[in-house]
Short mmCIF file of C-alpha atoms in Angstrom, two decimals:
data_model
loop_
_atom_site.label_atom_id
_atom_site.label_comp_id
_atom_site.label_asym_id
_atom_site.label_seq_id
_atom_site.Cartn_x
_atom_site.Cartn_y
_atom_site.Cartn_z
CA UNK T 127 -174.38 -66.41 50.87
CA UNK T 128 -174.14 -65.14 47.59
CA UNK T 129 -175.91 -62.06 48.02
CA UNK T 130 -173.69 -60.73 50.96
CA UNK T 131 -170.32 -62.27 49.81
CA UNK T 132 -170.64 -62.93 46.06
CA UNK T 133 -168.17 -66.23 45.53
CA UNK T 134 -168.57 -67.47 49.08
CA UNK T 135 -171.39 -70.28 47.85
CA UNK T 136 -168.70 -71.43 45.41
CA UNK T 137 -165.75 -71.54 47.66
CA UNK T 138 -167.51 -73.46 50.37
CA UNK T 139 -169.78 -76.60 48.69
CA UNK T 140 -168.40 -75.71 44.85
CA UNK T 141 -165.15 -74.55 42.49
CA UNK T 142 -163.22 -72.97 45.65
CA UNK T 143 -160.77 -71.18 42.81
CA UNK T 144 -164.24 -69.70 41.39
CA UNK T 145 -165.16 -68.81 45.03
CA UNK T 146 -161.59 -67.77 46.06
CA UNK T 147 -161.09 -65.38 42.76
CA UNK T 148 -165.18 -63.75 43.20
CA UNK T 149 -163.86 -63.06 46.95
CA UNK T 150 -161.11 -61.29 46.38
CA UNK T 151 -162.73 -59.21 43.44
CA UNK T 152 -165.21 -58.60 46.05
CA UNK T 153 -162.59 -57.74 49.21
CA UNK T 154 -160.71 -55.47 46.44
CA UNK T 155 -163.86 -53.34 45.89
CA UNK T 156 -164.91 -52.87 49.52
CA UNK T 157 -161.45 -51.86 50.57
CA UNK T 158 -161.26 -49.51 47.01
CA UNK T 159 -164.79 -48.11 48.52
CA UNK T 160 -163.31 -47.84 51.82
CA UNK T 161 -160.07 -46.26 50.62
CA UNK T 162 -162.57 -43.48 48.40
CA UNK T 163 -164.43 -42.75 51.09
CA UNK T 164 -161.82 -42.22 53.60
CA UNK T 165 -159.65 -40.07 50.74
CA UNK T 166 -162.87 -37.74 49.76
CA UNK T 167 -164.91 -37.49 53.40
CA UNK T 168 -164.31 -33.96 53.70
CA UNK T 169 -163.64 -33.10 49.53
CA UNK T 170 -167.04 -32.91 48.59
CA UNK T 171 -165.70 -30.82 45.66
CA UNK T 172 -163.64 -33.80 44.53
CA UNK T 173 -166.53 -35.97 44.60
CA UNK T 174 -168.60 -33.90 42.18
CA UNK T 175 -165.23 -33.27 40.02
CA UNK T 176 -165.61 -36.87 39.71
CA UNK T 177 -169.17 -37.58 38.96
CA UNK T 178 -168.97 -34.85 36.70
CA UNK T 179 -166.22 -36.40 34.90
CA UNK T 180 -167.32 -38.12 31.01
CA UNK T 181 -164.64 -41.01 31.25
CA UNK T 182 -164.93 -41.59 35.29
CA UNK T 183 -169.12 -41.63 34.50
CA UNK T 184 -168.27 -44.51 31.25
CA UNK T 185 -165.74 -46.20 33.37
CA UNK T 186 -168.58 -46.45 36.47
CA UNK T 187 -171.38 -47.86 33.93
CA UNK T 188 -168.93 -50.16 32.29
CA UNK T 189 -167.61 -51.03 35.83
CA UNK T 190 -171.67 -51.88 36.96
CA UNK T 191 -172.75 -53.90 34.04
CA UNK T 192 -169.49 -56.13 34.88
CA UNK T 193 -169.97 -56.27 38.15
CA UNK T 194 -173.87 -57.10 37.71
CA UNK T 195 -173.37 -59.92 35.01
CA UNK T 196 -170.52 -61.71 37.39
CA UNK T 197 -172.77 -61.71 40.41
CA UNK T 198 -175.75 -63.03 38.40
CA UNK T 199 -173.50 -65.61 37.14
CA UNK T 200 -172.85 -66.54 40.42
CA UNK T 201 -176.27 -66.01 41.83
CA UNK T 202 -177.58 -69.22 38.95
CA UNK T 203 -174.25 -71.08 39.68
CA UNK T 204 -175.51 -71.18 43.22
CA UNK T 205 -179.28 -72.60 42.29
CA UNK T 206 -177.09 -74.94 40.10
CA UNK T 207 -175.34 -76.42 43.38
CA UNK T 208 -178.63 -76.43 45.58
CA UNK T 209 -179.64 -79.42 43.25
CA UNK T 210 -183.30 -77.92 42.97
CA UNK T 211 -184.51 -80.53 41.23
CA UNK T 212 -183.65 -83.61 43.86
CA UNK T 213 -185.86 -81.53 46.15
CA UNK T 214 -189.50 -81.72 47.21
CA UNK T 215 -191.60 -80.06 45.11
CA UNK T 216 -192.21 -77.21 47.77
CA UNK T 217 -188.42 -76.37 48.55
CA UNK T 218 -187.78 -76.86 44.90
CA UNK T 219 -189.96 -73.89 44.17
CA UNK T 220 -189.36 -71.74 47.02
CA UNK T 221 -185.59 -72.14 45.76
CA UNK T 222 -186.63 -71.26 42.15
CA UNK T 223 -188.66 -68.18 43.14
CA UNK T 224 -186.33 -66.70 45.60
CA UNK T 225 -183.17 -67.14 43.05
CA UNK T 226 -185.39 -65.55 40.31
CA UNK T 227 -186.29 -62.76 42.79
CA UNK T 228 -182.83 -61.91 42.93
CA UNK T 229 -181.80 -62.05 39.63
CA UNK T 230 -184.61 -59.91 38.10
CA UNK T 231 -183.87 -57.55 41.07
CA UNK T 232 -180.04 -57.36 40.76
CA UNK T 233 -180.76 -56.99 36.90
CA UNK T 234 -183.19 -54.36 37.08
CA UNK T 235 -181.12 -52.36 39.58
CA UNK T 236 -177.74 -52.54 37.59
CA UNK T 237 -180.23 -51.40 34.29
CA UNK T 238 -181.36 -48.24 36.80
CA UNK T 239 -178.20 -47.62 37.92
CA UNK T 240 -176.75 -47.70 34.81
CA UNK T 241 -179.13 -45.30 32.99
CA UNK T 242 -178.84 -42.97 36.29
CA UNK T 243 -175.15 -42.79 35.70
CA UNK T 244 -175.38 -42.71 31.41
CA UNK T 245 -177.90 -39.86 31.91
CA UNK T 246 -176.03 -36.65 33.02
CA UNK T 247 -172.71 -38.04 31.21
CA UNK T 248 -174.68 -37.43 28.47
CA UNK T 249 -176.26 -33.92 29.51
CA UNK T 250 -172.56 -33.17 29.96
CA UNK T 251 -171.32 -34.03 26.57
CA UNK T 252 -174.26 -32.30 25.49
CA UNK T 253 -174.48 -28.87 27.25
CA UNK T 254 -171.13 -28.39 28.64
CA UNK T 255 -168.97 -28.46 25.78
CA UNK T 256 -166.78 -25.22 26.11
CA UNK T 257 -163.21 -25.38 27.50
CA UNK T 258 -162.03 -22.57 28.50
CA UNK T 259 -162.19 -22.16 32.21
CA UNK T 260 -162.72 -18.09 33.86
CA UNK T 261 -161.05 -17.81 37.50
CA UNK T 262 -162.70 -15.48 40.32
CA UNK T 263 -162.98 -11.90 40.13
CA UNK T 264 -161.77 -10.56 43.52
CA UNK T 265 -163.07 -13.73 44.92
CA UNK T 266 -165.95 -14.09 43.56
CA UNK T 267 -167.89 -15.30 40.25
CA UNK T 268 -170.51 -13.84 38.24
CA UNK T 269 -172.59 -15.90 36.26
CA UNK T 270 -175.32 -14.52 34.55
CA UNK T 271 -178.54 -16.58 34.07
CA UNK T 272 -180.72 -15.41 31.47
CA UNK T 273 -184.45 -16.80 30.66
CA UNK T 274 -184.54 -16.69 26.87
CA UNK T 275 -188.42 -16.50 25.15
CA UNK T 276 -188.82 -17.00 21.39
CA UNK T 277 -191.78 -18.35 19.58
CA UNK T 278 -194.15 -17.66 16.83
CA UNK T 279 -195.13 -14.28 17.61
CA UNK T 280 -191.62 -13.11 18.46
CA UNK T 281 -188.94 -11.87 16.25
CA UNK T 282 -185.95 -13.21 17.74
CA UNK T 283 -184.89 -14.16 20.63
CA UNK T 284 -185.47 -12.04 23.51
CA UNK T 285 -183.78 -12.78 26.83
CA UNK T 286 -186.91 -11.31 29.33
CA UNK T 287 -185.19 -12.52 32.33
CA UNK T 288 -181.68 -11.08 33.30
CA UNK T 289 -179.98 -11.96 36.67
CA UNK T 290 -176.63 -11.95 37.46
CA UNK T 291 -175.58 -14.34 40.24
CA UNK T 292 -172.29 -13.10 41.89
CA UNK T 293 -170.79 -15.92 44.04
CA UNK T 294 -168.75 -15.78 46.60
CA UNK T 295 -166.18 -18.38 45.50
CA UNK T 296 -164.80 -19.86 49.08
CA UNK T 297 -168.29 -19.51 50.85
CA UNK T 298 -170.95 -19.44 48.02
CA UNK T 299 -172.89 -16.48 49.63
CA UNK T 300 -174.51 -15.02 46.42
CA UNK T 301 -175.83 -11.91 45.75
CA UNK T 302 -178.59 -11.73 42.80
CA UNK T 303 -178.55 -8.82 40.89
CA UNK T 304 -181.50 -8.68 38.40
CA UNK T 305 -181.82 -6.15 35.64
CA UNK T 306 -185.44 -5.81 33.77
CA UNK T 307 -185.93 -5.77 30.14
CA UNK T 308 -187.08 -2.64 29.95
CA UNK T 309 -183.61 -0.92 31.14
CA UNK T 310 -182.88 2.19 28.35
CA UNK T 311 -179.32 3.49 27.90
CA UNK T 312 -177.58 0.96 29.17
CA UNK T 313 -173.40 1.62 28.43
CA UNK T 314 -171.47 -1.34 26.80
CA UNK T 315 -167.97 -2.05 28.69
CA UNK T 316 -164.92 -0.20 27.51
CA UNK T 317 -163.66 -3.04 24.53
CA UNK T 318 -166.74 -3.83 23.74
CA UNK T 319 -167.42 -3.78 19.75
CA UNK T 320 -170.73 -1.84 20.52
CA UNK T 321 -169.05 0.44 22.04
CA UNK T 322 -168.04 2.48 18.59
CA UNK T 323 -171.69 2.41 17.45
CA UNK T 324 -173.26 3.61 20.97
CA UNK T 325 -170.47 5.20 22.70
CA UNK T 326 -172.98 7.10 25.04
CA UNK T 327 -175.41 4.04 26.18
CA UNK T 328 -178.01 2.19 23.83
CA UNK T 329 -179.84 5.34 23.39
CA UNK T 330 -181.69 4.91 20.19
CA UNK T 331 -184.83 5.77 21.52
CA UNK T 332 -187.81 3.99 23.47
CA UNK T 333 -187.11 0.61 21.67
CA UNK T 334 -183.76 0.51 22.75
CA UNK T 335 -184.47 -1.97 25.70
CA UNK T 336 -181.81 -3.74 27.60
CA UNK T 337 -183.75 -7.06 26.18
CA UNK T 338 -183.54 -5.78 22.54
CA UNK T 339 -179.83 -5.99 22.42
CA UNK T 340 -180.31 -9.49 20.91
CA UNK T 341 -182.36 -9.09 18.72
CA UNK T 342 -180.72 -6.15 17.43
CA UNK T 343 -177.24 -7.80 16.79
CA UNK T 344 -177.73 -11.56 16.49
CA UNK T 345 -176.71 -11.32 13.15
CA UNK T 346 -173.86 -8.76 13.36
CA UNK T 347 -170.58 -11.08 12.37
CA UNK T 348 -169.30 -7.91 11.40
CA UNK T 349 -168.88 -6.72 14.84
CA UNK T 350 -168.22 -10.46 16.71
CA UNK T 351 -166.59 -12.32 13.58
CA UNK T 352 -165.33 -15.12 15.96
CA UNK T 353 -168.56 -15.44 18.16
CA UNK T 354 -171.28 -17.75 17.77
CA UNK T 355 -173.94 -15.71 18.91
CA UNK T 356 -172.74 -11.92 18.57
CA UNK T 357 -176.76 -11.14 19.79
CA UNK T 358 -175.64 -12.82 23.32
CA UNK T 359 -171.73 -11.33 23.53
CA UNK T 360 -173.55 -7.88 22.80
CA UNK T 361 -175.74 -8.42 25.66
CA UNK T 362 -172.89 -9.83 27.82
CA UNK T 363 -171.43 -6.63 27.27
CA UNK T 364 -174.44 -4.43 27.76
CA UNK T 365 -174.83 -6.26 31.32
CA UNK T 366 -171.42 -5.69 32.27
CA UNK T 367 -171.52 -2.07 31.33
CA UNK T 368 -174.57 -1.66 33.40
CA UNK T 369 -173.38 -3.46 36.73
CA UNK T 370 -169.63 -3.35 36.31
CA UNK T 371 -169.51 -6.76 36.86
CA UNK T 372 -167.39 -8.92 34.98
CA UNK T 373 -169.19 -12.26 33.59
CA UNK T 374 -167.54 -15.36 34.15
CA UNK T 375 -170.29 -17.42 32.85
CA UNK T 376 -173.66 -17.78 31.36
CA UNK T 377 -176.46 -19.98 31.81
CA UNK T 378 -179.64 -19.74 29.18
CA UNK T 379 -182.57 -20.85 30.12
CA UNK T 380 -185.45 -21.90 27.87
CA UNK T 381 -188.56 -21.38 29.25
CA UNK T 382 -190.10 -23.88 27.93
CA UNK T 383 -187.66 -26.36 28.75
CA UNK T 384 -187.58 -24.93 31.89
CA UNK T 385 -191.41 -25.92 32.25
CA UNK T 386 -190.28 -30.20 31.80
CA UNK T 387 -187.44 -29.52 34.70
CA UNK T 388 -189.41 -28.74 37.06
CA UNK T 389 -192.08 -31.19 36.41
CA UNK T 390 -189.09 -33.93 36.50
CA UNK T 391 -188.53 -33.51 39.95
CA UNK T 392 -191.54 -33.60 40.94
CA UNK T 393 -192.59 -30.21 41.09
CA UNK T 394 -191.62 -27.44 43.54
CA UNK T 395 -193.35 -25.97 47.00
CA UNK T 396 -193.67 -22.01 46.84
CA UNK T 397 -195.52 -19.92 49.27
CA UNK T 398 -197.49 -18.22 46.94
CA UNK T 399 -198.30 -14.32 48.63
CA UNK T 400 -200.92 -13.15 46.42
CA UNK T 401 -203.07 -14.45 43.58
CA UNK T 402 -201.28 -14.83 40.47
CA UNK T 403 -203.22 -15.16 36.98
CA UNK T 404 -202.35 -17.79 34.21
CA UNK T 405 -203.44 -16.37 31.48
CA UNK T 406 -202.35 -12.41 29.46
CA UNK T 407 -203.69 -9.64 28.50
CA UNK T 408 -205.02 -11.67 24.95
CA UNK T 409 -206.47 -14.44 27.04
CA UNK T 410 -208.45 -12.80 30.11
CA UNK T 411 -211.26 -15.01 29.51
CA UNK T 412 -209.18 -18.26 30.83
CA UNK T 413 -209.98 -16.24 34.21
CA UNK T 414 -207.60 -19.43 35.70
CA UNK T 415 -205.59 -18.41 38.79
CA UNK T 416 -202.46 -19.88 41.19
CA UNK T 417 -204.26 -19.04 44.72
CA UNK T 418 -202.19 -18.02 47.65
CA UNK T 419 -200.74 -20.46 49.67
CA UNK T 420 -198.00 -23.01 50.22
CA UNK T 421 -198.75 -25.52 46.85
CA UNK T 422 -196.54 -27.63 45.50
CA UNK T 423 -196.35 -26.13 41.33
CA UNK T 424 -195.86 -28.37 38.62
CA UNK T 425 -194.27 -27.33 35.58
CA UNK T 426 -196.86 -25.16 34.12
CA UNK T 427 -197.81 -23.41 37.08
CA UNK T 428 -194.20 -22.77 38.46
CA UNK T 429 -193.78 -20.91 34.78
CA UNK T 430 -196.62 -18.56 35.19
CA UNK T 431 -195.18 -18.02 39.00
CA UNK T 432 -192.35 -16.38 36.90
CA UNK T 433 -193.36 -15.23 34.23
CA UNK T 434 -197.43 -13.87 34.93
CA UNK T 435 -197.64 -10.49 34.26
CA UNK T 436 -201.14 -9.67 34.11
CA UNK T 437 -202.49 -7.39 37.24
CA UNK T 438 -198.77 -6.69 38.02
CA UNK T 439 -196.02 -5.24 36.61
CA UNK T 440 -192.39 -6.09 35.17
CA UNK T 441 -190.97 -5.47 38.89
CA UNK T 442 -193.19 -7.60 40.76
CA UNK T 443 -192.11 -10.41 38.25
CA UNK T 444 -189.00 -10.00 38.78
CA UNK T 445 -189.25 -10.32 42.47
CA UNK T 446 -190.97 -13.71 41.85
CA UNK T 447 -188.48 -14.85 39.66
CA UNK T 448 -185.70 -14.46 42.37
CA UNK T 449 -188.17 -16.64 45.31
CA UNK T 450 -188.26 -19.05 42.60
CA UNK T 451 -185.10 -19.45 42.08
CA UNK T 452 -184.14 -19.46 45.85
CA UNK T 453 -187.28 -22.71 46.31
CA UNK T 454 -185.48 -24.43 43.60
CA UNK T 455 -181.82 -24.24 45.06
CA UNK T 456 -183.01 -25.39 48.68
CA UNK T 457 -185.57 -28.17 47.40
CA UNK T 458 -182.97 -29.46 44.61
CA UNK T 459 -181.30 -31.99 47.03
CA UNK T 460 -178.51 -34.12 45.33
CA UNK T 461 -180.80 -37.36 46.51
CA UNK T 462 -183.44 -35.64 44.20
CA UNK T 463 -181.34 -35.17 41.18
CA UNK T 464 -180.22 -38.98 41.17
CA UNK T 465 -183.74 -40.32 41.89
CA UNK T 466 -184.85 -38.46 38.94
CA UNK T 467 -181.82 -38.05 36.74
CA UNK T 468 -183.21 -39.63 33.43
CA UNK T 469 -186.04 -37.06 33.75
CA UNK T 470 -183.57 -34.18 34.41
CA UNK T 471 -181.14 -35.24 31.60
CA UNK T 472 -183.65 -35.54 29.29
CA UNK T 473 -185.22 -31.72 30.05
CA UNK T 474 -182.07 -30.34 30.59
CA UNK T 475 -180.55 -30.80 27.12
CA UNK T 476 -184.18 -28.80 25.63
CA UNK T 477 -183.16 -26.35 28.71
CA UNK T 478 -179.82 -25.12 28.25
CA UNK T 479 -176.92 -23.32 27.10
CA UNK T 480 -173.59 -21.98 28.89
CA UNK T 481 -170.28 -21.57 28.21
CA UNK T 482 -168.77 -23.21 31.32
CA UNK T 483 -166.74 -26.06 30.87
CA UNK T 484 -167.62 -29.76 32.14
CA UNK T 485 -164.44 -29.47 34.45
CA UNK T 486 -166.23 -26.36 36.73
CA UNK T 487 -169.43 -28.55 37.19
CA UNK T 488 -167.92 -29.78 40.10
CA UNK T 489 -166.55 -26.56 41.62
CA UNK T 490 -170.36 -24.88 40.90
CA UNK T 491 -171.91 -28.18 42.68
CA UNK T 492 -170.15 -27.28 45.90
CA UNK T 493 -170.63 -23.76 46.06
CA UNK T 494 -174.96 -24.11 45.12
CA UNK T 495 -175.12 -26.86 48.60
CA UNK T 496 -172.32 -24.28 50.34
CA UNK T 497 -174.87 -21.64 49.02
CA UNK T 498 -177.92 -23.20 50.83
CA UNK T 499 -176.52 -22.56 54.54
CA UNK T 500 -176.06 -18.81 53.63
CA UNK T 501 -178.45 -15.92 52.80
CA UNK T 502 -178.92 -15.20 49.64
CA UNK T 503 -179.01 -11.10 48.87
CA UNK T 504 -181.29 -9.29 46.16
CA UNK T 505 -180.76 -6.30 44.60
CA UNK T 506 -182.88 -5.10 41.43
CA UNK T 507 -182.27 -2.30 39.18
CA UNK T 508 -185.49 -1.54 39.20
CA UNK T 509 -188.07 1.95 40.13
CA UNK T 510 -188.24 4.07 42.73
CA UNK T 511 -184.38 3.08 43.43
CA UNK T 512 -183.82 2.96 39.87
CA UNK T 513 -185.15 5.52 36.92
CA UNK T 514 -185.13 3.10 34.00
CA UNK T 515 -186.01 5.58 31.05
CA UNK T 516 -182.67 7.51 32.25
CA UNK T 517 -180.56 5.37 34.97
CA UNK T 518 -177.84 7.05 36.66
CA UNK T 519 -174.76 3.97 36.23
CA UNK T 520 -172.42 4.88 38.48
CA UNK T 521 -175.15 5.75 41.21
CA UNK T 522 -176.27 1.91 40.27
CA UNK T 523 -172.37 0.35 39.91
CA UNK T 524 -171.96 1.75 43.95
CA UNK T 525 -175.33 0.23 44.91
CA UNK T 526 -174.39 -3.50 43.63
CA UNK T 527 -170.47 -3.16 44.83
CA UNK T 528 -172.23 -1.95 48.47
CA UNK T 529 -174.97 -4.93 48.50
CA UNK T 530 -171.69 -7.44 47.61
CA UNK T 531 -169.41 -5.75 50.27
CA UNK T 532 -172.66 -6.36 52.99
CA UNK T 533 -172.89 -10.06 51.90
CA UNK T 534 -169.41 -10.78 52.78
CA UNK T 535 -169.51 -9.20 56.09
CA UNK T 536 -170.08 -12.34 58.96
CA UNK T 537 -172.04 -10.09 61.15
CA UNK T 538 -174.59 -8.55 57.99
CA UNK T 539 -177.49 -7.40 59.24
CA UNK T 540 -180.45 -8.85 57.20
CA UNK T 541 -183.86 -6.64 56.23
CA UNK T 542 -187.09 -8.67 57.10
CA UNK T 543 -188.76 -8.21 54.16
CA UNK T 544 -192.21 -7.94 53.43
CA UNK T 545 -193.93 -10.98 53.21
CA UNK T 546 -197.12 -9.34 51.23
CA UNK T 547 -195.50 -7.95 48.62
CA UNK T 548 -193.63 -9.91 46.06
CA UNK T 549 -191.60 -6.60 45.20
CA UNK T 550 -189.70 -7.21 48.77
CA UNK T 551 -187.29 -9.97 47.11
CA UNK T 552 -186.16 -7.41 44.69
CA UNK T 553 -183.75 -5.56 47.09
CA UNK T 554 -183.20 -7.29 50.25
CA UNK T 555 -180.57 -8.55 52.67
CA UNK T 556 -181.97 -12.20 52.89
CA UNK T 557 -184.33 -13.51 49.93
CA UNK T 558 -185.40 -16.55 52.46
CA UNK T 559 -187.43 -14.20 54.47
CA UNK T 560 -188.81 -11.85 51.59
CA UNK T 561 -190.41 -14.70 50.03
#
């Protein structure tokens, strides 16, 4: 009785104002459940604003560990009243192991719960610090996601990975615009501070790579006094300048934390089209391979999937990189990220940095599972559409606006792809079917 109306036990054979109180407790939360669910059926936005919310999350663990101790309470108040001990030996102990059963098991779920719901509160407090909020664009919002790589044998940090993901803010159709490292001249937007030092591109020669921006003002105060990392405004502004997109957001990745994510859910199932080498051009004698196929990559593998270079090129890589990312937002279920949230939380603060505020979460939530019902579009700056020693901008500004205009059209055509060649999911119409 206790179990599936906490109280009842007690108002029946017991206290009936211990009973009475526990029942109406009880009735008050079912009808506050009922009342929720009614109000936020069809606002799934609301519902993430909420569980993205610090104080709701605190009120909800504070609210479980109540709610757990009271029913315990009343779950050994019960044993209490069956008098266990003027029983047979047998029903005496059947009593005793069934009440411990539940305890242990109401206990352990209320600790679960209670870490599932302390874990991204504290992600959140964490990573998504900023405040200041960036509305749509002409409907739409461009975040750029950028796979940052720094270690031993590096001098600074280089951002290798580049992709801007322009959202459609009602629908979430998304176009992925990806820009390799190796970009040269790239023009900084109009008020940009690098704008006086380069006014005609980044054109200090070969090493004057879209990727080297960071490295080459990371410690320039002088020309970002009120930023906290001038290397990743300048870079902001070098991306703008090159797609003439404005950037709402950013989300840095660390590939390395990146590695921990994925093995936190469990891994992630990629079709793999041709045979892709773990090991560089220093290490050829690992001779250690990810064979084509549909596998299921852990951490370590899924980071070579992006990131392999060796028998391929920069472009190819890049093509990868985008099928990656479109496995991980259809396999990413919200069931998935609670089952495994302790996991997530605890790779996620080693995995990021952005600059959008807590309160968006929500928003963002919405538009990623609005996102997986629609194709997802690709297009790459990269050769033979795009010279990358001497790009023509304006040429490339017309081919992202065109791409964006397509995506929003109801009756876009999609290009099948090519299903060999990893390039395909570079510049195509629908990612699903290029990868």
């Amino acid at each position: 009785m206790t179990i599936v109306a906490p109280g009842s036990a007690q108002y029946t054979v017991g206290r009936r104002w211990v009973g009475a109180l526990a029942l109406f407790v009880w009735g008050c939360l079912l009808v506050a459940g009922a009342v929720l669910f009614w109000r936020y059926r069809t606002d799934r936005s609301g519902v993430f604003d909420a569980f993205t919310d610090t104080n709701v999350l605190l009120g909800a663990r504070f609210g479980v560990a109540v709610v757990a101790i009271a029913w315990i309470a009343l779950l050994i108040d019960a044993w209490r009243m069956a008098r266990p001990f003027r029983l047979n030996f047998a029903r005496g102990a059947l009593i005793m192991v069934v009440n411990t059963a539940l305890v242990l098991g109401l206990g352990a779920s209320a600790v679960v719960a209670s870490q599932a719901i302390d874990a991204p509160r504290q992600v959140i407090k964490d990573v998504f610090t900023a405040t200041k909020t960036s509305e749509p664009l002409h409907g739409r919002y461009n975040v750029l996601l950028l796979g940052s790589d720094s270690g031993r044998d590096r001098i600074g940090v280089r951002p290798d990975s580049m992709t801007v993901a322009s959202i459609d803010a009602d629908t979430g159709r998304t176009v992925l615009v990806s820009l390799p490292r190796n970009l040269q001249n790239v023009p900084f937007r109009k008020d940009s501070p690098m704008r006086t030092l380069y006014p005609n591109g980044y054109n200090c020669g070969p090493q004057c790579l879209l990727n080297a921006v960071h490295t080459t003002t990371e410690h320039r105060k002088d020309l970002y006094p009120d930023s906290d990392d001038p290397g990743l405004d300048a870079t902001i502004d070098a991306i703008e300048g090159a797609t003439n997109l404005t950037i709402n957001y950013f989300v840095m990745v660390n590939l390395k934390g990146f590695r921990s994510l994925i093995d936190a859910v469990g891994g992630v199932e990629v079709d793999v089209k041709t045979r892709i080498a773990k090991f560089g051009s220093t290490t050829v004698y690992k001779q250690q391979y990810i064979e084509p196929g549909k596998r299921v990559l852990n951490g370590e593998d899924a980071l070579w999937y992006a990131r392999s270079r060796y028998g391929a090129d920069d472009y190819v890589r890049m093509g990868r990189q985008k099928c990656l990312m479109k496995y991980m937002a259809d396999q990413l279920s919200p069931q998935k990220v609670v089952l495994n949230a302790q996991e997530i939380a605890t790779s996620s603060k080693r995995l990021l940095r952005t600059n959008m505020p807590a309160k968006e979460l929500g928003q963002f939530a919405d538009l990623v599972l609005k996102s997986r019902g629609e194709r997802i579009a690709s297009v790459s700056l990269v050769p033979p559409e795009v010279n990358v020693q001497s790009p023509d901008f304006d040429a490339i500004h017309a081919m992202i606006a065109e791409k964006i205009a397509d995506s929003e059209k109801e009756d876009a055509s999609t290009s099948p792809g090519a299903p060999d060649k990893p390039k395909s999911a570079n510049t195509t119409d629908d990612l699903a079917k290029a990868c």
